[in-house]
Short mmCIF file of C-alpha atoms and ligand atoms in Angstrom, two decimals:
data_model
loop_
_atom_site.label_atom_id
_atom_site.label_comp_id
_atom_site.label_asym_id
_atom_site.label_seq_id
_atom_site.Cartn_x
_atom_site.Cartn_y
_atom_site.Cartn_z
CA MET A 1 86.17 24.41 62.28
CA ILE A 2 84.65 24.43 66.33
CA PRO A 3 81.49 26.70 67.06
CA LYS A 4 83.12 29.76 69.57
CA PRO A 5 81.20 29.32 72.46
CA PRO A 6 78.72 31.88 72.96
CA SER A 7 80.07 35.00 75.39
CA THR A 8 79.51 34.46 79.18
CA ARG A 9 80.81 38.20 79.77
CA LYS A 10 77.87 40.36 80.87
CA SER A 11 76.40 43.21 79.74
CA ASP A 12 77.03 46.72 81.53
CA ASN A 13 73.52 47.19 82.88
CA GLN A 14 73.47 43.20 84.41
CA PRO A 15 74.16 43.65 88.12
CA LEU A 16 76.78 41.03 88.88
CA ALA A 17 75.89 38.02 90.18
CA MET A 18 78.66 38.27 93.21
CA SER A 19 76.34 40.77 94.92
CA ILE A 20 72.71 39.35 94.88
CA SER A 21 72.57 36.43 97.49
CA PRO A 22 70.55 33.50 96.83
CA PRO A 23 66.99 33.38 97.24
CA SER A 24 65.17 31.91 100.32
CA ALA A 25 65.28 28.14 100.64
CA THR A 26 62.51 26.44 98.98
CA ALA A 27 62.46 23.96 101.97
CA ARG A 28 63.35 24.56 106.18
CA LEU A 29 62.56 23.06 109.02
CA ARG A 30 61.30 25.44 111.46
CA LEU A 31 62.68 24.98 115.02
CA ASP A 32 60.73 25.66 118.52
CA SER A 33 62.78 27.47 120.68
CA ALA A 34 59.75 27.64 123.63
CA ALA A 35 59.02 24.10 122.93
CA LEU A 36 62.47 22.98 123.20
CA ILE A 37 63.05 24.71 126.83
CA ALA A 38 59.97 23.23 128.11
CA ASN A 39 61.08 20.34 127.44
CA TRP A 40 64.06 20.32 129.33
CA HIS A 41 62.12 22.22 132.66
CA LEU A 42 59.44 19.18 132.41
CA LEU A 43 62.45 16.43 132.20
CA ASN A 44 64.22 18.46 135.13
CA ARG A 45 60.92 18.72 136.99
CA LEU A 46 60.66 14.62 136.14
CA SER A 47 64.26 14.06 137.76
CA GLY A 48 63.42 14.56 140.94
CA ALA A 49 65.94 15.44 143.38
CA ALA A 50 68.48 15.21 140.03
CA GLN A 51 69.68 18.21 137.38
CA ALA A 52 68.82 17.40 134.56
CA GLY A 53 71.90 17.78 131.61
CA ALA A 54 71.41 17.45 127.51
CA ALA A 55 72.78 14.72 125.25
CA VAL A 56 73.31 16.93 122.46
CA LYS A 57 75.72 14.61 120.47
CA ALA A 58 74.96 14.43 116.27
CA ASN A 59 74.78 18.05 116.07
CA GLY A 60 72.10 18.02 118.72
CA TYR A 61 70.30 15.63 117.12
CA GLY A 62 70.15 17.31 114.36
CA LEU A 63 68.83 20.34 114.67
CA GLY A 64 72.18 22.33 115.53
CA ALA A 65 74.26 21.72 118.97
CA VAL A 66 75.47 25.27 119.12
CA PRO A 67 71.95 27.25 118.91
CA VAL A 68 70.41 23.79 121.71
CA VAL A 69 73.43 24.81 123.83
CA GLU A 70 72.52 28.39 123.43
CA ARG A 71 69.07 28.06 124.43
CA LEU A 72 69.18 25.47 126.83
CA LEU A 73 72.40 27.05 128.73
CA ALA A 74 70.16 30.09 128.96
CA ALA A 75 67.81 27.92 130.72
CA GLY A 76 70.14 26.65 133.68
CA CYS A 77 71.28 23.41 131.97
CA ARG A 78 74.85 23.12 133.62
CA ASP A 79 75.87 19.52 131.85
CA PHE A 80 76.14 18.57 128.17
CA PHE A 81 77.09 15.27 126.78
CA VAL A 82 78.24 14.45 122.96
CA ALA A 83 79.86 11.71 121.35
CA ASN A 84 83.10 13.08 120.27
CA TRP A 85 85.76 15.43 120.20
CA GLN A 86 84.58 17.44 117.33
CA GLU A 87 81.56 18.07 118.65
CA ALA A 88 82.94 18.92 122.27
CA ASP A 89 85.23 21.11 119.99
CA GLU A 90 81.74 23.57 118.50
CA ILE A 91 79.81 23.52 121.70
CA ALA A 92 82.94 23.80 124.43
CA PRO A 93 83.62 27.91 123.63
CA LEU A 94 79.58 28.08 124.20
CA THR A 95 80.00 26.95 128.43
CA ASN A 96 83.56 28.06 129.77
CA GLY A 97 83.27 28.06 133.01
CA VAL A 98 79.11 27.53 133.31
CA ALA A 99 78.55 24.05 131.91
CA ALA A 100 80.71 20.49 132.11
CA VAL A 101 80.75 18.77 128.68
CA SER A 102 81.36 14.84 128.70
CA VAL A 103 82.37 13.36 125.44
CA LEU A 104 80.61 9.83 125.42
CA ASN A 105 82.46 7.55 122.96
CA GLY A 106 85.98 8.51 125.24
CA VAL A 107 89.37 9.56 124.48
CA ARG A 108 91.73 7.48 121.95
CA GLU A 109 95.48 7.88 122.13
CA SER A 110 95.12 10.69 119.21
CA ASP A 111 92.72 12.27 120.94
CA MET A 112 94.48 12.60 123.93
CA ALA A 113 97.05 16.11 123.46
CA TYR A 114 93.63 17.89 122.05
CA ALA A 115 91.46 16.45 125.48
CA GLN A 116 94.41 17.73 127.51
CA GLN A 117 94.02 21.01 126.72
CA SER A 118 90.18 21.26 126.07
CA LEU A 119 87.71 22.13 128.47
CA ALA A 120 85.56 19.13 127.76
CA LYS A 121 86.35 15.89 130.04
CA PRO A 122 86.85 12.18 128.56
CA VAL A 123 84.07 9.23 129.86
CA LEU A 124 86.40 6.44 130.18
CA ASN A 125 84.92 3.17 128.66
CA SER A 126 87.98 1.03 129.18
CA PRO A 127 90.82 -0.34 131.61
CA GLU A 128 92.68 1.12 128.59
CA GLN A 129 91.62 4.65 128.84
CA VAL A 130 91.67 4.54 132.38
CA ALA A 131 95.44 3.87 132.25
CA ARG A 132 95.28 6.93 129.41
CA TRP A 133 93.75 9.51 131.37
CA ALA A 134 94.93 8.67 134.96
CA ALA A 135 98.87 10.18 134.01
CA THR A 136 97.07 13.73 133.45
CA GLY A 137 95.56 14.21 136.49
CA LYS A 138 92.46 15.86 134.52
CA ASN A 139 88.72 15.63 135.71
CA CYS A 140 86.58 12.79 133.74
CA ASP A 141 83.61 11.44 134.13
CA ILE A 142 83.82 7.19 133.86
CA MET A 143 81.21 4.64 132.19
CA ILE A 144 80.53 1.68 134.01
CA ASN A 145 78.91 -1.45 131.51
CA SER A 146 75.91 -2.60 133.72
CA GLY A 147 74.37 -5.20 131.06
CA MET A 148 74.42 -2.75 128.08
CA ASN A 149 77.49 -4.08 126.93
CA ARG A 150 78.29 -1.62 124.60
CA LEU A 151 80.71 1.36 125.94
CA GLY A 152 81.97 0.53 129.36
CA ILE A 153 83.93 -0.98 131.78
CA ASN A 154 82.47 -4.08 133.41
CA VAL A 155 82.25 -4.03 137.37
CA GLU A 156 84.25 -7.50 137.82
CA HIS A 157 86.85 -4.97 136.28
CA LEU A 158 86.74 -2.11 138.62
CA ALA A 159 88.75 -3.37 141.35
CA GLY A 160 91.90 -4.07 139.54
CA LEU A 161 92.13 -0.89 138.33
CA ASP A 162 94.29 2.48 139.90
CA LEU A 163 91.19 4.61 140.26
CA GLY A 164 92.60 6.63 143.29
CA ARG A 165 94.68 8.58 140.85
CA LEU A 166 91.58 9.57 138.29
CA ASP A 167 89.70 13.25 139.25
CA ILE A 168 85.99 11.69 138.43
CA ASP A 169 83.27 13.68 138.57
CA MET A 170 80.55 11.68 137.10
CA VAL A 171 80.13 7.67 137.29
CA MET A 172 77.78 6.88 134.88
CA SER A 173 75.66 3.77 133.41
CA HIS A 174 73.59 3.57 130.73
CA LEU A 175 70.05 1.60 130.11
CA ALA A 176 69.57 -0.38 127.58
CA SER A 177 66.02 -0.87 127.31
CA ALA A 178 64.50 2.01 129.22
CA ASP A 179 61.52 2.24 127.27
CA GLU A 180 60.27 -0.93 127.78
CA ASP A 181 58.82 -2.33 131.25
CA ILE A 182 61.28 -5.48 131.69
CA ALA A 183 63.26 -6.62 134.50
CA GLN A 184 66.58 -5.50 132.34
CA ASN A 185 65.98 -2.04 133.92
CA GLU A 186 66.29 -3.69 137.39
CA GLN A 187 69.39 -5.76 137.03
CA GLN A 188 71.33 -2.89 135.42
CA LEU A 189 70.69 -0.95 138.27
CA MET A 190 71.68 -3.28 140.95
CA GLN A 191 74.83 -3.62 138.44
CA TYR A 192 75.68 0.03 138.95
CA ARG A 193 75.00 0.07 142.76
CA GLN A 194 77.38 -2.27 142.58
CA ALA A 195 79.83 -0.31 140.73
CA LEU A 196 79.34 2.70 142.86
CA GLU A 197 80.15 1.20 145.96
CA ILE A 198 84.07 0.00 144.23
CA VAL A 199 84.59 3.84 142.57
CA GLY A 200 83.67 7.03 143.84
CA GLY A 201 82.86 10.32 141.71
CA LYS A 202 81.68 13.79 142.78
CA ARG A 203 78.44 12.57 140.89
CA ARG A 204 75.88 9.92 139.76
CA SER A 205 74.28 9.77 137.01
CA LEU A 206 72.12 7.17 134.57
CA ALA A 207 69.14 7.88 133.21
CA ASN A 208 68.38 8.67 129.84
CA SER A 209 65.20 10.33 128.38
CA ALA A 210 63.42 6.83 129.26
CA ALA A 211 64.82 6.62 132.26
CA ILE A 212 63.90 9.43 133.78
CA ALA A 213 60.37 8.01 133.74
CA LEU A 214 61.19 5.02 135.68
CA GLY A 215 61.52 7.03 139.07
CA PRO A 216 63.16 8.25 141.68
CA ASP A 217 65.59 4.84 141.94
CA TYR A 218 66.79 5.75 138.89
CA HIS A 219 67.63 9.92 138.89
CA PHE A 220 70.64 9.72 141.04
CA ASP A 221 72.22 13.35 140.45
CA VAL A 222 72.65 14.08 137.02
CA THR A 223 70.18 12.77 134.37
CA ARG A 224 71.33 12.60 130.54
CA PRO A 225 67.83 13.25 128.28
CA GLY A 226 68.48 13.42 124.53
CA ILE A 227 65.33 12.74 122.59
CA ALA A 228 62.67 14.13 124.47
CA LEU A 229 64.44 17.23 124.59
CA TYR A 230 63.44 17.45 120.78
CA GLY A 231 59.90 16.24 120.96
CA GLY A 232 60.44 12.31 121.51
CA LYS A 233 57.84 10.65 123.62
CA GLN A 234 58.75 7.08 124.70
CA ARG A 235 56.85 6.82 128.36
CA ALA A 236 53.46 8.08 129.45
CA ALA A 237 55.41 10.66 131.61
CA HIS A 238 56.36 12.49 128.69
CA ALA A 239 53.02 13.19 127.22
CA ALA A 240 53.52 16.90 127.72
CA ILE A 241 56.85 16.57 125.51
CA ARG A 242 56.22 19.30 123.41
CA GLN A 243 57.16 19.11 119.35
CA VAL A 244 60.28 21.31 118.48
CA ALA A 245 61.16 20.45 114.62
CA TYR A 246 59.16 20.56 111.81
CA PRO A 247 60.10 20.18 108.25
CA GLN A 248 57.97 22.95 105.44
CA ALA A 249 58.33 22.62 101.95
CA GLU A 250 56.95 25.60 99.26
CA ILE A 251 55.18 24.80 96.13
CA LEU A 252 56.68 24.36 93.41
CA GLN A 253 53.83 23.77 90.48
CA VAL A 254 50.44 22.44 90.98
CA ARG A 255 48.85 20.22 88.47
CA SER A 256 45.71 18.13 87.74
CA LEU A 257 45.48 14.49 87.19
CA ALA A 258 42.23 12.45 84.57
CA ALA A 259 41.61 9.43 85.55
CA GLY A 260 44.07 7.05 85.00
CA ASP A 261 47.68 9.49 84.78
CA ARG A 262 50.32 7.71 86.37
CA LEU A 263 52.59 10.03 89.08
CA GLY A 264 55.89 9.70 89.65
CA TYR A 265 58.53 7.48 89.53
CA ASN A 266 57.18 3.70 88.51
CA GLY A 267 53.52 5.34 88.77
CA GLN A 268 53.30 4.40 92.80
CA TYR A 269 50.06 6.25 91.96
CA THR A 270 47.13 6.35 89.83
CA ALA A 271 44.65 8.30 89.62
CA ASP A 272 41.60 7.00 90.10
CA HIS A 273 39.25 9.99 89.24
CA PRO A 274 40.13 13.76 88.29
CA HIS A 275 42.12 15.65 91.07
CA ASP A 276 44.73 17.88 91.84
CA ILE A 277 48.02 17.39 93.04
CA ALA A 278 50.95 20.18 94.60
CA ILE A 279 54.70 18.84 94.11
CA LEU A 280 56.40 20.57 97.46
CA ALA A 281 60.40 21.46 97.57
CA MET A 282 61.20 17.97 99.79
CA GLY A 283 62.91 15.00 98.96
CA TYR A 284 64.52 11.91 100.58
CA ALA A 285 67.79 14.05 100.31
CA ASP A 286 65.92 16.15 102.96
CA GLY A 287 65.83 13.35 105.22
CA TYR A 288 62.15 12.57 103.82
CA LEU A 289 62.94 8.57 103.21
CA ARG A 290 61.06 6.36 100.64
CA CYS A 291 59.02 5.28 103.53
CA PHE A 292 56.70 7.83 103.37
CA SER A 293 55.85 6.95 99.68
CA ASN A 294 51.95 6.77 99.23
CA ILE A 295 51.82 6.67 103.88
CA GLY A 296 52.94 10.13 104.47
CA MET A 297 51.29 13.73 105.35
CA PHE A 298 51.64 17.31 104.79
CA LYS A 299 49.26 20.07 106.47
CA GLY A 300 48.76 23.37 104.45
CA ALA A 301 45.23 25.60 105.06
CA ASP A 302 44.46 23.38 107.85
CA CYS A 303 43.57 20.74 105.75
CA ASP A 304 45.23 17.29 105.14
CA LEU A 305 47.72 16.68 102.11
CA PRO A 306 48.23 12.95 101.87
CA VAL A 307 51.76 11.99 100.34
CA LEU A 308 51.18 10.25 96.76
CA GLY A 309 53.46 7.92 94.92
CA ARG A 310 57.32 7.37 95.45
CA VAL A 311 59.04 9.68 97.24
CA SER A 312 61.70 11.51 94.71
CA MET A 313 65.44 12.84 96.13
CA ASP A 314 64.34 16.65 95.66
CA LEU A 315 60.26 16.23 95.24
CA ILE A 316 57.11 14.82 97.10
CA ALA A 317 53.38 14.82 94.87
CA VAL A 318 50.40 15.37 97.65
CA ASP A 319 46.65 15.34 96.85
CA LEU A 320 45.02 18.70 96.67
CA SER A 321 41.86 17.94 96.96
CA LYS A 322 41.20 18.51 100.24
CA ALA A 323 42.71 22.17 99.85
CA PRO A 324 42.10 22.99 95.93
CA ASP A 325 43.30 27.06 96.83
CA LEU A 326 46.41 26.17 97.68
CA LYS A 327 49.34 27.53 94.62
CA GLU A 328 52.53 27.65 93.61
CA GLY A 329 54.49 29.75 96.40
CA ASP A 330 52.18 28.14 99.31
CA GLN A 331 54.61 26.77 101.95
CA VAL A 332 52.95 23.38 103.55
CA GLU A 333 54.04 21.75 106.80
CA CYS A 334 54.75 17.92 107.19
CA SER A 335 53.27 16.03 110.07
CA TYR A 336 56.24 15.37 111.91
CA ASP A 337 55.32 14.28 115.73
CA LEU A 338 58.14 11.68 116.28
CA ALA A 339 56.34 9.12 118.10
CA GLN A 340 53.07 9.05 115.33
CA THR A 341 55.88 9.03 112.31
CA ALA A 342 57.82 6.33 113.95
CA ALA A 343 54.98 4.38 114.60
CA LEU A 344 53.75 5.37 110.77
CA SER A 345 57.35 4.47 109.28
CA GLY A 346 59.07 2.38 110.91
CA LEU A 347 61.82 4.14 111.87
CA SER A 348 62.77 5.36 115.08
CA GLN A 349 61.91 8.63 116.57
CA TYR A 350 65.87 8.78 116.96
CA GLU A 351 66.17 8.16 112.82
CA LEU A 352 63.54 10.59 112.03
CA ILE A 353 65.38 13.85 113.72
CA THR A 354 69.35 12.87 113.12
CA GLY A 355 68.38 11.97 109.89
CA LEU A 356 66.96 15.34 108.59
CA GLY A 357 68.59 16.76 105.60
CA GLN A 358 71.18 19.45 105.81
CA ARG A 359 69.54 21.31 102.72
CA LEU A 360 66.59 22.10 105.20
CA SER A 361 67.27 25.95 106.73
CA ARG A 362 67.06 25.50 110.46
CA ASP A 363 65.03 28.20 111.22
CA TRP A 364 64.71 28.98 115.01
CA ASP A 365 61.82 31.29 116.30
C1 LIG B 1 72.27 9.49 123.73
C2 LIG B 1 72.71 9.12 124.86
C3 LIG B 1 72.17 9.37 125.89
C4 LIG B 1 70.35 10.44 125.60
O1 LIG B 1 69.27 9.11 125.33
P1 LIG B 1 68.41 9.20 124.84
O2 LIG B 1 67.28 8.52 124.57
O3 LIG B 1 67.99 10.01 123.86
O4 LIG B 1 67.41 10.15 126.21
C5 LIG B 1 71.94 9.81 127.49
N1 LIG B 1 73.43 8.24 127.66
C6 LIG B 1 74.05 8.07 127.04
C7 LIG B 1 75.52 7.42 127.50
C8 LIG B 1 73.99 8.26 125.76
O5 LIG B 1 75.21 7.89 124.68
#
């Protein structure tokens, strides 16, 4: 006979599970509003006579497009750049009548019905998109390929297009190597200038975060910083950019290793002397990837807590040798300065910030 499963009925004095909200998260992303706003003001100043907009694609580089746009709107930002219409849909209602939203990936045939009634405008990237949008008579931007060969219309194709029917706000281009001092920057600038003689718009826009540091020749009317808003530093002019995102994790357990004990998957660390470690509630599923195994760093109680062994999906071990007083329930903070962490890991600053997992609660202060 099959045994009856145990009853799942709750006894009368047990509260209903439904009425209790889940406990606080064991790992979070602390987000510094003041730093985000200060970074935008700095980039706006570095943009000289141009007005700084903000690239908020990929959910505000992973930090949350809505809270980022709310803060930058209040700071005075008036142009936002997203990748697609789903992203535009999230933020356009916030900007209604005050700021513009540009959709960088352009407008497909299947986007047309939505795009025409959207508060956002497409960035037209090809002759096909120009033809598609011209009939609407609505506002748009246009992207020139000045040598990156990603999205955009080649300069030599501009003359053959019926641009007169378009209501063009920004004429844009994008630099491939603004974070390097190479001749391609100037070559792209020259190509862009040639395009500006053929296609007129209300405003001109070329520079991303790194290109803002290339000086006034690159500023035009609107700049489009992204990574530097969120703490990325690629050039000396970015020195005063502040860190915005701080991953934090709770200590779930403290344990003592004896000499010879192997730690974690595949024993990627072996203790050569007795010492304590802490197990943290964070892992590669949170975007803290396995490349940080044995090289990453956390901070707690003003002490360094080096990552030991392999990063697991949901757990990381750190060395408590320098911080013997840390205990279960304490919060520790990941060392996550984007430039330094990129140099340490080989990941780009962009990957480090956009890859932070959705399981981390986003806590803005
Ligand atoms: C992403 C993007 C930006 C922002 O670049 P950062 O390097 O993050 O400052 C600007 N313009 C275009 C077209 C982009 O795709």
